[in-house]
Short mmCIF file of C-alpha atoms in Angstrom, two decimals:
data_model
loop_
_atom_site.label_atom_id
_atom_site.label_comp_id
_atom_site.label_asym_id
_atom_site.label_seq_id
_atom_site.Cartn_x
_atom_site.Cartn_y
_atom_site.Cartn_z
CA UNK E 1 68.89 -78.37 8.87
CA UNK E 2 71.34 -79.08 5.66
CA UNK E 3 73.41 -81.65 4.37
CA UNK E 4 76.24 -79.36 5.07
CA UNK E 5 75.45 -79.33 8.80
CA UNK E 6 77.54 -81.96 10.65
CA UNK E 7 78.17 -82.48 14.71
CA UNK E 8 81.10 -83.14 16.58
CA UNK E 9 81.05 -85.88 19.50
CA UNK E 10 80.39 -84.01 22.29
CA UNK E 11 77.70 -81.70 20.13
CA UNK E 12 75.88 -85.18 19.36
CA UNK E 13 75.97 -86.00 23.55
CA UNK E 14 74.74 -82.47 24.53
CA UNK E 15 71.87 -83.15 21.79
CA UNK E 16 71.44 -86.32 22.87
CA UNK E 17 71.43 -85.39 26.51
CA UNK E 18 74.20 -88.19 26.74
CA UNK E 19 77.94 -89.24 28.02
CA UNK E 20 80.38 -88.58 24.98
CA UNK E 21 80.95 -92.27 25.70
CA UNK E 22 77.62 -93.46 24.99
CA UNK E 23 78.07 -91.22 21.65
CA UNK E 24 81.63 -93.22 20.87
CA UNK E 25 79.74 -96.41 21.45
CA UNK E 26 76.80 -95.79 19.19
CA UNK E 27 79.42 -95.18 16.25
CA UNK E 28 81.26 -98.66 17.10
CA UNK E 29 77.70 -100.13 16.66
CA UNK E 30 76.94 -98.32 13.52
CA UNK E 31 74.02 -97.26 14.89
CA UNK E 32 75.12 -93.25 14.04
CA UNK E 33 77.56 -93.56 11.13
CA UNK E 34 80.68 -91.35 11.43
CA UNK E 35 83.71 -90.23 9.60
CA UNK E 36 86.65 -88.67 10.13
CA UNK E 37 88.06 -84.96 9.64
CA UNK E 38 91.44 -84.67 10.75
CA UNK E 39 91.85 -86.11 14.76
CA UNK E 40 87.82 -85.60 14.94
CA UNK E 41 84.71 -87.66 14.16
CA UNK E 42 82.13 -85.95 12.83
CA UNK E 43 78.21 -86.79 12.30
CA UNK E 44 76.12 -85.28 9.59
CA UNK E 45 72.77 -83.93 10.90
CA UNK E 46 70.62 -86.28 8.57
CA UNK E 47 72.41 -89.29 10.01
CA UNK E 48 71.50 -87.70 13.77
CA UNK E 49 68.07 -87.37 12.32
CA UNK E 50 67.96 -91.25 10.85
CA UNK E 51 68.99 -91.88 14.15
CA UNK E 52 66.11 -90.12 16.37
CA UNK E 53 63.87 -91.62 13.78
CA UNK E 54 64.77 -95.16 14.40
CA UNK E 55 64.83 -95.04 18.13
CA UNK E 56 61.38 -93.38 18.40
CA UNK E 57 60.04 -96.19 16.05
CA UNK E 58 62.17 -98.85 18.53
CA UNK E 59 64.04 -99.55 14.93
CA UNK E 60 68.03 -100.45 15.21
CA UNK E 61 70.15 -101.37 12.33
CA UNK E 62 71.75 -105.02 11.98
CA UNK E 63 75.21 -103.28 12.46
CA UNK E 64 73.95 -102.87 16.20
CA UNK E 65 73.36 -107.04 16.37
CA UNK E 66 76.37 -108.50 18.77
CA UNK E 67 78.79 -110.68 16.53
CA UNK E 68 80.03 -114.14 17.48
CA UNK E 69 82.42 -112.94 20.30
CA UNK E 70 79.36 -111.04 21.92
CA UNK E 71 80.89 -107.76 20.68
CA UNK E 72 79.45 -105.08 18.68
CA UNK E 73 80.50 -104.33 15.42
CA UNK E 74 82.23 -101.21 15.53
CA UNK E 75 83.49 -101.09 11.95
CA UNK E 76 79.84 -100.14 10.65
CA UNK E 77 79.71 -96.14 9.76
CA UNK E 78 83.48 -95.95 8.99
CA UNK E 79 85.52 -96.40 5.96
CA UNK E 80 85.56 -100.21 4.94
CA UNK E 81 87.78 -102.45 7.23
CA UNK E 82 88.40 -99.83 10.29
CA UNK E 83 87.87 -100.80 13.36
CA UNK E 84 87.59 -97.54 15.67
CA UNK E 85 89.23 -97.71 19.34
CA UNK E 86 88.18 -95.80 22.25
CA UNK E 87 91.13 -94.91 24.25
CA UNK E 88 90.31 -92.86 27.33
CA UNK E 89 92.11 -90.27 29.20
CA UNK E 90 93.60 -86.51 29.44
CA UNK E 91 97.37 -86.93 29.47
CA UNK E 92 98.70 -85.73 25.96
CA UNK E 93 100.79 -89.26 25.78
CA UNK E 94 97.70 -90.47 25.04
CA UNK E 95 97.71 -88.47 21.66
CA UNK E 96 101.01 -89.24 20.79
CA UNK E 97 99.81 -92.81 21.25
CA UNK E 98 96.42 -92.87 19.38
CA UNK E 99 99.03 -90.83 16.39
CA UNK E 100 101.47 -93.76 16.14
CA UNK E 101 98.42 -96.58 16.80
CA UNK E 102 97.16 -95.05 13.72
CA UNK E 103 100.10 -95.09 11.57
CA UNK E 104 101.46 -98.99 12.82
CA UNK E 105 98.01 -100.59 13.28
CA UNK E 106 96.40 -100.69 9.76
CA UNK E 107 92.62 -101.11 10.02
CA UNK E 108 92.48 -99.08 14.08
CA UNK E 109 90.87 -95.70 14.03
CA UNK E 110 91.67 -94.33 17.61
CA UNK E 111 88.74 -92.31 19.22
CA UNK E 112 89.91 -90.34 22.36
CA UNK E 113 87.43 -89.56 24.72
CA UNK E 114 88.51 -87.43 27.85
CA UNK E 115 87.48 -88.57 30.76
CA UNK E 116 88.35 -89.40 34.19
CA UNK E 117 90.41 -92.70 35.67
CA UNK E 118 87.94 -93.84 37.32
CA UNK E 119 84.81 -93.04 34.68
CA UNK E 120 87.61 -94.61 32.24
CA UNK E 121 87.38 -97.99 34.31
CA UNK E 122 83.47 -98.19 35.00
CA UNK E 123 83.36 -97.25 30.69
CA UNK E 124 85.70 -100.03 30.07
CA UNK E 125 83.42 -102.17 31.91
CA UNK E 126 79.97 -101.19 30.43
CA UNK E 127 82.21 -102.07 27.18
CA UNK E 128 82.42 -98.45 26.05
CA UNK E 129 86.11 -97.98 26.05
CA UNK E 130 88.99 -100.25 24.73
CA UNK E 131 91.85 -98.90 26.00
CA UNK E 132 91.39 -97.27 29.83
CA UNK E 133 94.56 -94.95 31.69
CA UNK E 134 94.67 -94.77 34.87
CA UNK E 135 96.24 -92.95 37.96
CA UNK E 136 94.29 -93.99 40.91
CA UNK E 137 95.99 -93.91 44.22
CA UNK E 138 94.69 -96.63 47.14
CA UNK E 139 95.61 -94.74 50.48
CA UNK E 140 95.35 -97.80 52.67
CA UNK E 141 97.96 -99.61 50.52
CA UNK E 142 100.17 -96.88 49.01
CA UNK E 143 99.57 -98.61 45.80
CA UNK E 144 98.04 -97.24 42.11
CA UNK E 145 95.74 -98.20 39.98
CA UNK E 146 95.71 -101.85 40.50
CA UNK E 147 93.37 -101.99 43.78
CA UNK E 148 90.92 -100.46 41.61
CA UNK E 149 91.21 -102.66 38.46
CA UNK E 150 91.12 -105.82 40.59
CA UNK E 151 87.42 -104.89 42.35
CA UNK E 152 86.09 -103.11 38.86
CA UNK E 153 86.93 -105.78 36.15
CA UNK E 154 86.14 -108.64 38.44
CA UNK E 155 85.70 -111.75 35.66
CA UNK E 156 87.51 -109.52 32.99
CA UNK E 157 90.21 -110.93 31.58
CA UNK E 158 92.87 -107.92 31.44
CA UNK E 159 96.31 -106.63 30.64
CA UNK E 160 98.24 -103.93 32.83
CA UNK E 161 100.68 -101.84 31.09
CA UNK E 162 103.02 -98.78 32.61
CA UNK E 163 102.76 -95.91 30.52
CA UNK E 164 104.97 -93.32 32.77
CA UNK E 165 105.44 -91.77 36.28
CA UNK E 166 105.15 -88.38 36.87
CA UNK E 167 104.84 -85.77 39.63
CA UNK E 168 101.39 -85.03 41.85
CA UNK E 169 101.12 -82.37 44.41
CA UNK E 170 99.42 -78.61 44.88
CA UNK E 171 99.32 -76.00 42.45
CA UNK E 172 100.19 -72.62 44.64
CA UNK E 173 100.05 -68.53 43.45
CA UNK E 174 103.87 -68.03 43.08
CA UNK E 175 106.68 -67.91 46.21
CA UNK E 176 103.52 -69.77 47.92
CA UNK E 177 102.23 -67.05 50.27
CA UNK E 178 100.25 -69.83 52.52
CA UNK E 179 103.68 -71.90 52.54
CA UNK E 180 101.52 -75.11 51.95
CA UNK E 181 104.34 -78.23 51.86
CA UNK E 182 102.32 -81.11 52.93
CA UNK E 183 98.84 -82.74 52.72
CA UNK E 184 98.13 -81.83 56.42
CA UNK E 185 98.26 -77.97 55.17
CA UNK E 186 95.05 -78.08 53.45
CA UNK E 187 93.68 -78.14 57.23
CA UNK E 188 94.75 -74.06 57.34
CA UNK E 189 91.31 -72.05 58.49
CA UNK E 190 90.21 -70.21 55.38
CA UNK E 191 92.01 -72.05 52.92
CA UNK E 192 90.18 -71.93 49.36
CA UNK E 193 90.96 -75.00 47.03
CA UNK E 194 90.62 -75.54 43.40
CA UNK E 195 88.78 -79.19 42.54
CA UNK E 196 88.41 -81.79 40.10
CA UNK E 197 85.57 -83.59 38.58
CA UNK E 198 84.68 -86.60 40.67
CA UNK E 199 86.10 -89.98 39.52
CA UNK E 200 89.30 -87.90 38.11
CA UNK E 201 92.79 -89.14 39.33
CA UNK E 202 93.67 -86.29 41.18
CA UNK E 203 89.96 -85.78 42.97
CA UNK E 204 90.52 -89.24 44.31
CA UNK E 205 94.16 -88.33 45.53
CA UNK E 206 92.34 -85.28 47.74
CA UNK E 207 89.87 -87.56 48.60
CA UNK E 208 92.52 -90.14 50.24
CA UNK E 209 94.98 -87.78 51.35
CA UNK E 210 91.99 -85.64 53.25
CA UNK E 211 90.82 -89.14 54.92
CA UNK E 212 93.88 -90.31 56.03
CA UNK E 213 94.94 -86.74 57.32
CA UNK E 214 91.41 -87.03 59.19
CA UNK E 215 90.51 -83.62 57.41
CA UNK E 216 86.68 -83.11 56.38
CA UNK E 217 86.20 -82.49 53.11
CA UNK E 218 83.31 -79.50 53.57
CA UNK E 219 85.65 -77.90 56.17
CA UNK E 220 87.58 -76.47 53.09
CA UNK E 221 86.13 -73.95 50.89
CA UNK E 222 86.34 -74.34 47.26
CA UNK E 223 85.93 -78.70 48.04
CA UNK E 224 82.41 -78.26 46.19
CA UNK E 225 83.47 -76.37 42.99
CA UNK E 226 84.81 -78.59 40.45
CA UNK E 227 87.16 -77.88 37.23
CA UNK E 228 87.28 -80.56 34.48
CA UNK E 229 91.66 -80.71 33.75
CA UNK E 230 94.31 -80.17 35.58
CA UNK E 231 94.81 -77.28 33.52
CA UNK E 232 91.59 -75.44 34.80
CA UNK E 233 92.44 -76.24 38.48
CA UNK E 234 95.94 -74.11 37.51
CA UNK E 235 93.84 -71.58 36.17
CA UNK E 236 92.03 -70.88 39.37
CA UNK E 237 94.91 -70.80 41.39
CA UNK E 238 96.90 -68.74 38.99
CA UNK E 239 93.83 -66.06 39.07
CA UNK E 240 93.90 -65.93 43.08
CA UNK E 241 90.44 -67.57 42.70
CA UNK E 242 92.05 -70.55 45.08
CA UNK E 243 94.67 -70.82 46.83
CA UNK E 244 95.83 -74.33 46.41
CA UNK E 245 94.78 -77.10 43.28
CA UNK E 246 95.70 -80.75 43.44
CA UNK E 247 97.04 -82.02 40.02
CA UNK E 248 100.06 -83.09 38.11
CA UNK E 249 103.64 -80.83 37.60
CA UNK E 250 103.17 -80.10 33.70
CA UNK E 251 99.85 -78.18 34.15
CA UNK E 252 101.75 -75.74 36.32
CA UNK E 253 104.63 -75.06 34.21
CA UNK E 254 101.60 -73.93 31.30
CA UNK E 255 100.06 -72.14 33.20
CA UNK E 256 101.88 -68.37 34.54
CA UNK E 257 101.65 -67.43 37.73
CA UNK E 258 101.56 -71.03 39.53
CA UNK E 259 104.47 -73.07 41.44
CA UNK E 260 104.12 -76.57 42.16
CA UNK E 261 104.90 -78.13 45.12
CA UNK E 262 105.69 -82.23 44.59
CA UNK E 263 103.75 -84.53 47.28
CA UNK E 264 103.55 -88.17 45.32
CA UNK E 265 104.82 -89.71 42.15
CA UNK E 266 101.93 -91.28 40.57
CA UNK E 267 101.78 -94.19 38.21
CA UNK E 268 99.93 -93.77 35.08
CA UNK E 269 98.64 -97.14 33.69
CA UNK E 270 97.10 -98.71 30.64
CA UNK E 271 94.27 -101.54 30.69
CA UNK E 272 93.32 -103.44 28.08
CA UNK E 273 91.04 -106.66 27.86
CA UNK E 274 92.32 -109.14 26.00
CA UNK E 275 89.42 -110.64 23.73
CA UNK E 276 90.34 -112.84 20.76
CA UNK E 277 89.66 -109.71 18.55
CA UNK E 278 91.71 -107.68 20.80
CA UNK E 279 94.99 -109.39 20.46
CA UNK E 280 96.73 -108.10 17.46
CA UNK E 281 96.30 -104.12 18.24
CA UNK E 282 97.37 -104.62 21.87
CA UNK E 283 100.92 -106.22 20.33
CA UNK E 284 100.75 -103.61 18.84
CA UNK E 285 100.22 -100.73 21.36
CA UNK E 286 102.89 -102.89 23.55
CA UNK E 287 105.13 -102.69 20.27
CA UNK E 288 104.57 -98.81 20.39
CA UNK E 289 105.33 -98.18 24.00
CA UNK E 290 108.99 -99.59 23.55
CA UNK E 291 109.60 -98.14 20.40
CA UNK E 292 112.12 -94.76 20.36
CA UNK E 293 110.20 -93.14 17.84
CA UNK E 294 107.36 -93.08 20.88
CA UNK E 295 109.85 -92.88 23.70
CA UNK E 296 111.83 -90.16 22.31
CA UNK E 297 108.38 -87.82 21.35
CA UNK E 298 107.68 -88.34 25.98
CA UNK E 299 111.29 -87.81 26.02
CA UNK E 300 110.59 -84.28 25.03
CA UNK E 301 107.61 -83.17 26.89
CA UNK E 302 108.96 -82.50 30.78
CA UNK E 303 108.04 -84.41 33.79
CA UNK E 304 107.45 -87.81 32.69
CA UNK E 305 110.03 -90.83 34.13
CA UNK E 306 109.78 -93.52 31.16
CA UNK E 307 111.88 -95.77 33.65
CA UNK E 308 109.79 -98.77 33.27
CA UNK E 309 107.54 -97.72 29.97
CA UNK E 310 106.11 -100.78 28.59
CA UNK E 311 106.20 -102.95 31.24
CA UNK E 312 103.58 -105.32 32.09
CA UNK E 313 102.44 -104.98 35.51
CA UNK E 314 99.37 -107.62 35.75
CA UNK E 315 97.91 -110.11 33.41
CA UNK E 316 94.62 -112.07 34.00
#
Protein backbone atom coordinates (compact mmCIF):
# COMPACT_ATOMS: atom_id res chain seq x y z
CA UNK A 1 0.00 0.00 0.00
CA UNK A 2 1.23 3.74 -1.17
CA UNK A 3 0.63 7.14 -0.38
CA UNK A 4 -0.84 7.39 -3.78
CA UNK A 5 -3.51 4.80 -2.93
CA UNK A 6 -6.74 6.53 -1.75
CA UNK A 7 -10.54 4.96 -1.22
CA UNK A 8 -13.73 6.18 -2.12
CA UNK A 9 -16.78 5.98 0.48
CA UNK A 10 -18.30 3.04 -0.36
CA UNK A 11 -14.60 1.26 -0.97
CA UNK A 12 -13.86 2.34 2.82
CA UNK A 13 -17.56 0.52 3.91
CA UNK A 14 -16.90 -2.67 1.83
CA UNK A 15 -13.33 -2.67 3.70
CA UNK A 16 -14.76 -1.88 6.66
CA UNK A 17 -17.54 -4.38 6.31
CA UNK A 18 -19.82 -1.24 7.07
CA UNK A 19 -23.03 1.03 5.96
CA UNK A 20 -21.60 3.95 3.69
CA UNK A 21 -23.36 5.86 6.47
CA UNK A 22 -21.36 4.71 9.24
CA UNK A 23 -18.29 5.66 6.77
CA UNK A 24 -19.94 9.46 6.31
CA UNK A 25 -20.21 9.58 10.05
CA UNK A 26 -16.70 8.60 10.94
CA UNK A 27 -15.46 11.60 8.63
CA UNK A 28 -17.92 14.15 10.53
CA UNK A 29 -16.09 12.86 13.69
CA UNK A 30 -12.68 13.14 12.29
CA UNK A 31 -12.07 9.94 13.23
CA UNK A 32 -10.98 9.02 9.23
CA UNK A 33 -9.89 12.35 7.78
CA UNK A 34 -11.21 13.06 4.24
CA UNK A 35 -10.97 15.45 1.41
CA UNK A 36 -12.54 16.24 -1.47
CA UNK A 37 -11.97 15.48 -5.35
CA UNK A 38 -14.55 16.91 -7.37
CA UNK A 39 -18.42 15.72 -5.97
CA UNK A 40 -16.39 12.73 -4.08
CA UNK A 41 -14.65 12.23 -0.74
CA UNK A 42 -11.83 10.40 -0.83
CA UNK A 43 -9.59 8.58 2.01
CA UNK A 44 -5.92 7.92 1.65
CA UNK A 45 -4.97 4.32 2.59
CA UNK A 46 -2.51 5.45 5.45
CA UNK A 47 -5.32 7.39 7.06
CA UNK A 48 -7.60 3.90 6.71
CA UNK A 49 -4.57 2.30 8.21
CA UNK A 50 -4.22 5.08 11.28
CA UNK A 51 -7.62 4.25 11.59
CA UNK A 52 -7.57 0.24 12.03
CA UNK A 53 -4.64 1.00 14.23
CA UNK A 54 -6.45 3.10 16.68
CA UNK A 55 -9.54 1.02 16.97
CA UNK A 56 -7.62 -2.24 17.60
CA UNK A 57 -5.65 -0.33 20.38
CA UNK A 58 -9.41 1.08 21.64
CA UNK A 59 -7.56 4.64 20.74
CA UNK A 60 -10.04 7.55 19.26
CA UNK A 61 -8.96 11.00 18.48
CA UNK A 62 -10.35 14.14 20.52
CA UNK A 63 -12.10 15.21 17.20
CA UNK A 64 -14.45 12.12 18.01
CA UNK A 65 -15.28 13.83 21.77
CA UNK A 66 -19.14 15.23 21.53
CA UNK A 67 -19.05 19.17 21.69
CA UNK A 68 -21.28 21.27 23.93
CA UNK A 69 -24.55 20.64 21.92
CA UNK A 70 -23.88 16.77 22.28
CA UNK A 71 -22.85 16.72 18.59
CA UNK A 72 -19.83 15.48 16.99
CA UNK A 73 -17.49 17.56 15.41
CA UNK A 74 -17.73 16.98 11.89
CA UNK A 75 -15.38 19.71 10.68
CA UNK A 76 -12.22 17.56 11.81
CA UNK A 77 -10.46 15.86 8.52
CA UNK A 78 -11.70 18.63 6.15
CA UNK A 79 -10.35 21.86 5.01
CA UNK A 80 -10.43 24.45 7.99
CA UNK A 81 -13.99 25.81 8.83
CA UNK A 82 -16.21 23.15 6.68
CA UNK A 83 -18.71 21.62 8.12
CA UNK A 84 -19.70 18.46 5.89
CA UNK A 85 -23.62 17.59 5.51
CA UNK A 86 -25.03 14.30 4.87
CA UNK A 87 -27.99 14.65 2.71
CA UNK A 88 -29.63 11.34 1.85
CA UNK A 89 -31.47 10.12 -1.07
CA UNK A 90 -31.54 8.98 -4.96
CA UNK A 91 -33.58 11.62 -6.74
CA UNK A 92 -31.07 13.80 -8.87
CA UNK A 93 -32.83 17.11 -7.19
CA UNK A 94 -30.93 16.14 -4.54
CA UNK A 95 -27.66 16.96 -6.56
CA UNK A 96 -28.82 19.99 -7.90
CA UNK A 97 -29.43 20.83 -4.25
CA UNK A 98 -26.16 19.69 -2.50
CA UNK A 99 -24.55 21.95 -5.98
CA UNK A 100 -26.28 25.22 -5.00
CA UNK A 101 -25.94 24.36 -0.89
CA UNK A 102 -22.38 24.43 -1.78
CA UNK A 103 -22.11 27.55 -3.65
CA UNK A 104 -24.76 29.78 -1.09
CA UNK A 105 -23.76 28.13 2.22
CA UNK A 106 -20.05 29.08 2.81
CA UNK A 107 -18.44 26.71 5.31
CA UNK A 108 -21.24 23.32 4.20
CA UNK A 109 -19.58 20.52 2.34
CA UNK A 110 -22.63 18.35 1.17
CA UNK A 111 -21.98 14.50 1.37
CA UNK A 112 -24.71 12.50 -0.55
CA UNK A 113 -25.21 9.18 0.48
CA UNK A 114 -27.85 7.04 -1.51
CA UNK A 115 -30.00 5.37 0.33
CA UNK A 116 -33.47 4.47 0.91
CA UNK A 117 -36.54 6.73 2.61
CA UNK A 118 -36.91 4.81 5.13
CA UNK A 119 -32.94 3.82 5.94
CA UNK A 120 -32.72 7.81 5.37
CA UNK A 121 -35.12 8.29 8.49
CA UNK A 122 -33.75 5.48 10.94
CA UNK A 123 -29.90 7.29 9.75
CA UNK A 124 -31.23 10.61 10.62
CA UNK A 125 -32.11 9.24 13.87
CA UNK A 126 -28.89 7.30 14.85
CA UNK A 127 -27.55 11.01 13.93
CA UNK A 128 -25.87 9.86 10.73
CA UNK A 129 -27.64 12.01 8.26
CA UNK A 130 -28.55 15.79 8.34
CA UNK A 131 -30.74 16.24 5.76
CA UNK A 132 -33.29 12.99 5.13
CA UNK A 133 -35.89 12.79 1.66
CA UNK A 134 -38.53 11.03 1.81
CA UNK A 135 -41.46 9.38 -0.21
CA UNK A 136 -43.15 7.04 2.07
CA UNK A 137 -46.73 6.28 1.43
CA UNK A 138 -49.13 5.26 4.71
CA UNK A 139 -51.92 3.01 3.03
CA UNK A 140 -54.32 3.25 5.93
CA UNK A 141 -54.30 7.08 5.68
CA UNK A 142 -53.54 7.91 2.04
CA UNK A 143 -50.98 10.20 3.42
CA UNK A 144 -46.82 10.52 2.75
CA UNK A 145 -44.12 10.70 4.59
CA UNK A 146 -45.40 12.32 7.65
CA UNK A 147 -46.95 9.07 9.46
CA UNK A 148 -43.54 7.86 9.34
CA UNK A 149 -41.61 10.94 10.62
CA UNK A 150 -44.08 11.38 13.49
CA UNK A 151 -43.42 7.51 15.02
CA UNK A 152 -39.44 7.64 13.93
CA UNK A 153 -38.26 11.08 15.32
CA UNK A 154 -40.43 10.81 18.37
CA UNK A 155 -38.64 13.68 20.84
CA UNK A 156 -36.83 15.16 17.69
CA UNK A 157 -37.37 18.43 17.16
CA UNK A 158 -37.90 18.64 13.18
CA UNK A 159 -38.68 20.65 10.09
CA UNK A 160 -40.84 19.27 7.04
CA UNK A 161 -40.15 20.72 3.76
CA UNK A 162 -41.87 19.79 0.11
CA UNK A 163 -39.33 19.27 -2.33
CA UNK A 164 -41.71 18.10 -5.44
CA UNK A 165 -44.48 15.65 -6.57
CA UNK A 166 -44.02 13.37 -9.11
CA UNK A 167 -45.52 10.28 -10.75
CA UNK A 168 -45.42 6.43 -9.16
CA UNK A 169 -46.77 3.44 -10.88
CA UNK A 170 -45.40 0.11 -12.94
CA UNK A 171 -42.72 0.01 -15.30
CA UNK A 172 -44.18 -2.41 -18.30
CA UNK A 173 -42.15 -3.99 -21.70
CA UNK A 174 -43.68 -1.57 -24.31
CA UNK A 175 -47.66 -1.53 -25.64
CA UNK A 176 -47.91 -3.56 -22.14
CA UNK A 177 -48.55 -7.12 -23.36
CA UNK A 178 -50.06 -8.18 -19.72
CA UNK A 179 -52.32 -4.87 -19.96
CA UNK A 180 -51.48 -4.27 -16.18
CA UNK A 181 -53.59 -0.75 -15.24
CA UNK A 182 -54.13 -1.13 -11.62
CA UNK A 183 -52.56 -2.42 -8.34
CA UNK A 184 -55.05 -5.40 -8.27
CA UNK A 185 -53.17 -6.65 -11.64
CA UNK A 186 -50.13 -7.73 -9.93
CA UNK A 187 -52.58 -10.67 -8.68
CA UNK A 188 -52.25 -12.17 -12.60
CA UNK A 189 -50.96 -16.10 -12.17
CA UNK A 190 -47.40 -16.06 -13.41
CA UNK A 191 -46.72 -12.57 -13.20
CA UNK A 192 -42.81 -11.87 -12.67
CA UNK A 193 -42.01 -8.46 -10.87
CA UNK A 194 -38.96 -6.40 -10.65
CA UNK A 195 -38.18 -5.20 -6.73
CA UNK A 196 -36.59 -2.74 -4.67
CA UNK A 197 -34.32 -2.80 -1.77
CA UNK A 198 -36.30 -2.95 1.43
CA UNK A 199 -36.87 0.38 3.27
CA UNK A 200 -36.85 2.14 -0.40
CA UNK A 201 -39.92 4.39 -1.22
CA UNK A 202 -41.23 2.45 -3.84
CA UNK A 203 -40.69 -1.21 -1.96
CA UNK A 204 -42.92 0.23 0.71
CA UNK A 205 -45.56 1.44 -1.95
CA UNK A 206 -45.74 -2.56 -3.17
CA UNK A 207 -45.73 -3.44 0.18
CA UNK A 208 -49.05 -1.27 0.98
CA UNK A 209 -50.66 -1.52 -2.21
CA UNK A 210 -50.20 -5.63 -2.04
CA UNK A 211 -51.82 -5.47 1.66
CA UNK A 212 -54.57 -3.48 1.01
CA UNK A 213 -55.33 -5.39 -2.35
CA UNK A 214 -55.15 -8.55 0.09
CA UNK A 215 -52.41 -9.94 -2.39
CA UNK A 216 -49.48 -12.14 -0.76
CA UNK A 217 -46.39 -10.96 -1.37
CA UNK A 218 -44.58 -14.66 -2.12
CA UNK A 219 -47.55 -15.42 -4.46
CA UNK A 220 -45.64 -13.22 -7.07
CA UNK A 221 -42.49 -14.27 -8.56
CA UNK A 222 -39.69 -11.94 -8.78
CA UNK A 223 -41.16 -10.33 -4.89
CA UNK A 224 -37.73 -11.84 -3.47
CA UNK A 225 -35.18 -10.38 -5.98
CA UNK A 226 -34.28 -6.94 -5.21
CA UNK A 227 -32.65 -4.02 -7.49
CA UNK A 228 -31.07 -1.02 -5.68
CA UNK A 229 -32.74 2.30 -8.11
CA UNK A 230 -35.48 2.73 -9.84
CA UNK A 231 -33.35 2.68 -12.72
CA UNK A 232 -32.32 -1.09 -12.25
CA UNK A 233 -35.99 -2.14 -11.67
CA UNK A 234 -36.46 -0.46 -15.50
CA UNK A 235 -33.69 -2.41 -16.53
CA UNK A 236 -35.24 -5.71 -15.71
CA UNK A 237 -38.36 -5.00 -17.18
CA UNK A 238 -36.91 -3.47 -20.26
CA UNK A 239 -34.77 -6.91 -20.70
CA UNK A 240 -38.09 -9.15 -20.39
CA UNK A 241 -36.40 -10.32 -17.15
CA UNK A 242 -39.90 -9.02 -15.35
CA UNK A 243 -42.74 -8.14 -16.40
CA UNK A 244 -43.82 -5.31 -14.24
CA UNK A 245 -41.35 -2.82 -11.74
CA UNK A 246 -42.82 -0.39 -9.26
CA UNK A 247 -40.98 3.04 -9.36
CA UNK A 248 -41.19 6.60 -10.42
CA UNK A 249 -42.06 8.02 -14.34
CA UNK A 250 -38.43 9.48 -15.12
CA UNK A 251 -36.65 6.07 -14.76
CA UNK A 252 -38.83 4.82 -17.58
CA UNK A 253 -38.39 7.50 -20.00
CA UNK A 254 -34.18 6.54 -19.55
CA UNK A 255 -34.54 3.55 -19.92
CA UNK A 256 -35.67 2.02 -23.88
CA UNK A 257 -37.98 -0.38 -24.15
CA UNK A 258 -40.27 0.46 -20.95
CA UNK A 259 -43.82 2.37 -20.72
CA UNK A 260 -45.07 3.58 -17.58
CA UNK A 261 -48.29 3.27 -16.41
CA UNK A 262 -49.22 6.23 -13.56
CA UNK A 263 -51.00 4.70 -10.28
CA UNK A 264 -50.14 7.56 -7.41
CA UNK A 265 -48.53 10.94 -7.23
CA UNK A 266 -46.12 10.76 -4.49
CA UNK A 267 -44.78 13.49 -2.31
CA UNK A 268 -41.15 13.79 -1.96
CA UNK A 269 -40.14 15.49 1.37
CA UNK A 270 -37.21 16.99 3.17
CA UNK A 271 -36.48 16.62 7.08
CA UNK A 272 -34.28 18.44 8.88
CA UNK A 273 -33.70 18.77 12.77
CA UNK A 274 -33.41 21.93 13.87
CA UNK A 275 -30.41 22.09 16.48
CA UNK A 276 -28.95 25.47 17.41
CA UNK A 277 -26.03 24.60 14.99
CA UNK A 278 -28.45 23.63 12.42
CA UNK A 279 -30.25 26.84 11.93
CA UNK A 280 -28.35 28.95 9.56
CA UNK A 281 -27.83 26.15 6.63
CA UNK A 282 -31.50 25.11 6.86
CA UNK A 283 -32.41 29.10 5.97
CA UNK A 284 -30.48 28.44 3.77
CA UNK A 285 -31.61 25.19 2.01
CA UNK A 286 -35.29 26.86 2.51
CA UNK A 287 -33.67 30.01 0.71
CA UNK A 288 -32.56 27.54 -2.13
CA UNK A 289 -35.79 25.71 -2.66
CA UNK A 290 -37.62 29.08 -3.63
CA UNK A 291 -34.98 30.45 -5.52
CA UNK A 292 -35.43 30.33 -9.71
CA UNK A 293 -31.98 29.61 -10.24
CA UNK A 294 -33.03 26.07 -8.34
CA UNK A 295 -36.59 26.03 -9.58
CA UNK A 296 -35.80 26.65 -13.09
CA UNK A 297 -32.70 23.71 -13.16
CA UNK A 298 -36.29 20.98 -11.81
CA UNK A 299 -38.04 23.03 -14.28
CA UNK A 300 -36.03 21.26 -16.89
CA UNK A 301 -35.78 17.71 -15.89
CA UNK A 302 -39.53 16.10 -16.76
CA UNK A 303 -42.01 14.85 -14.34
CA UNK A 304 -41.60 16.86 -11.35
CA UNK A 305 -44.82 19.33 -10.18
CA UNK A 306 -42.88 22.21 -8.18
CA UNK A 307 -46.54 23.39 -7.24
CA UNK A 308 -45.87 23.81 -3.64
CA UNK A 309 -41.75 23.62 -3.61
CA UNK A 310 -40.60 25.06 -0.46
CA UNK A 311 -43.36 24.80 1.56
CA UNK A 312 -43.28 23.88 5.08
CA UNK A 313 -45.45 21.07 5.84
CA UNK A 314 -44.70 20.34 9.75
CA UNK A 315 -42.61 21.98 12.35
CA UNK A 316 -41.89 20.55 15.88
Amino acid sequence: MTNDVSYTTEEIAKLLKISKLTVYDLIKKGELPAYRVGKQMRIDAAELEAYKARAREGRMPPAAAPGPSGSSRPEAGLSPGSRPLVITGQDISLDILAKHLEKQAPGIRPLRSYVGSLDSLISMYRGESDIVSTHLLDGDTGEYNIPYIRKLLVGFPYIVVHLLTRNAGFYVPQGNPKGLRSWDDLAQPGLRIANREKGSGARVLLDEQLRLHGIAPESVAGYAAEESSHMGVAGKVATGEADVGVGIEKAASIVGGVDFVPLIRERYDLVMLKKPDNREWIEAVRRILQSDAFLGELRSISGYDLTETGKVLLET
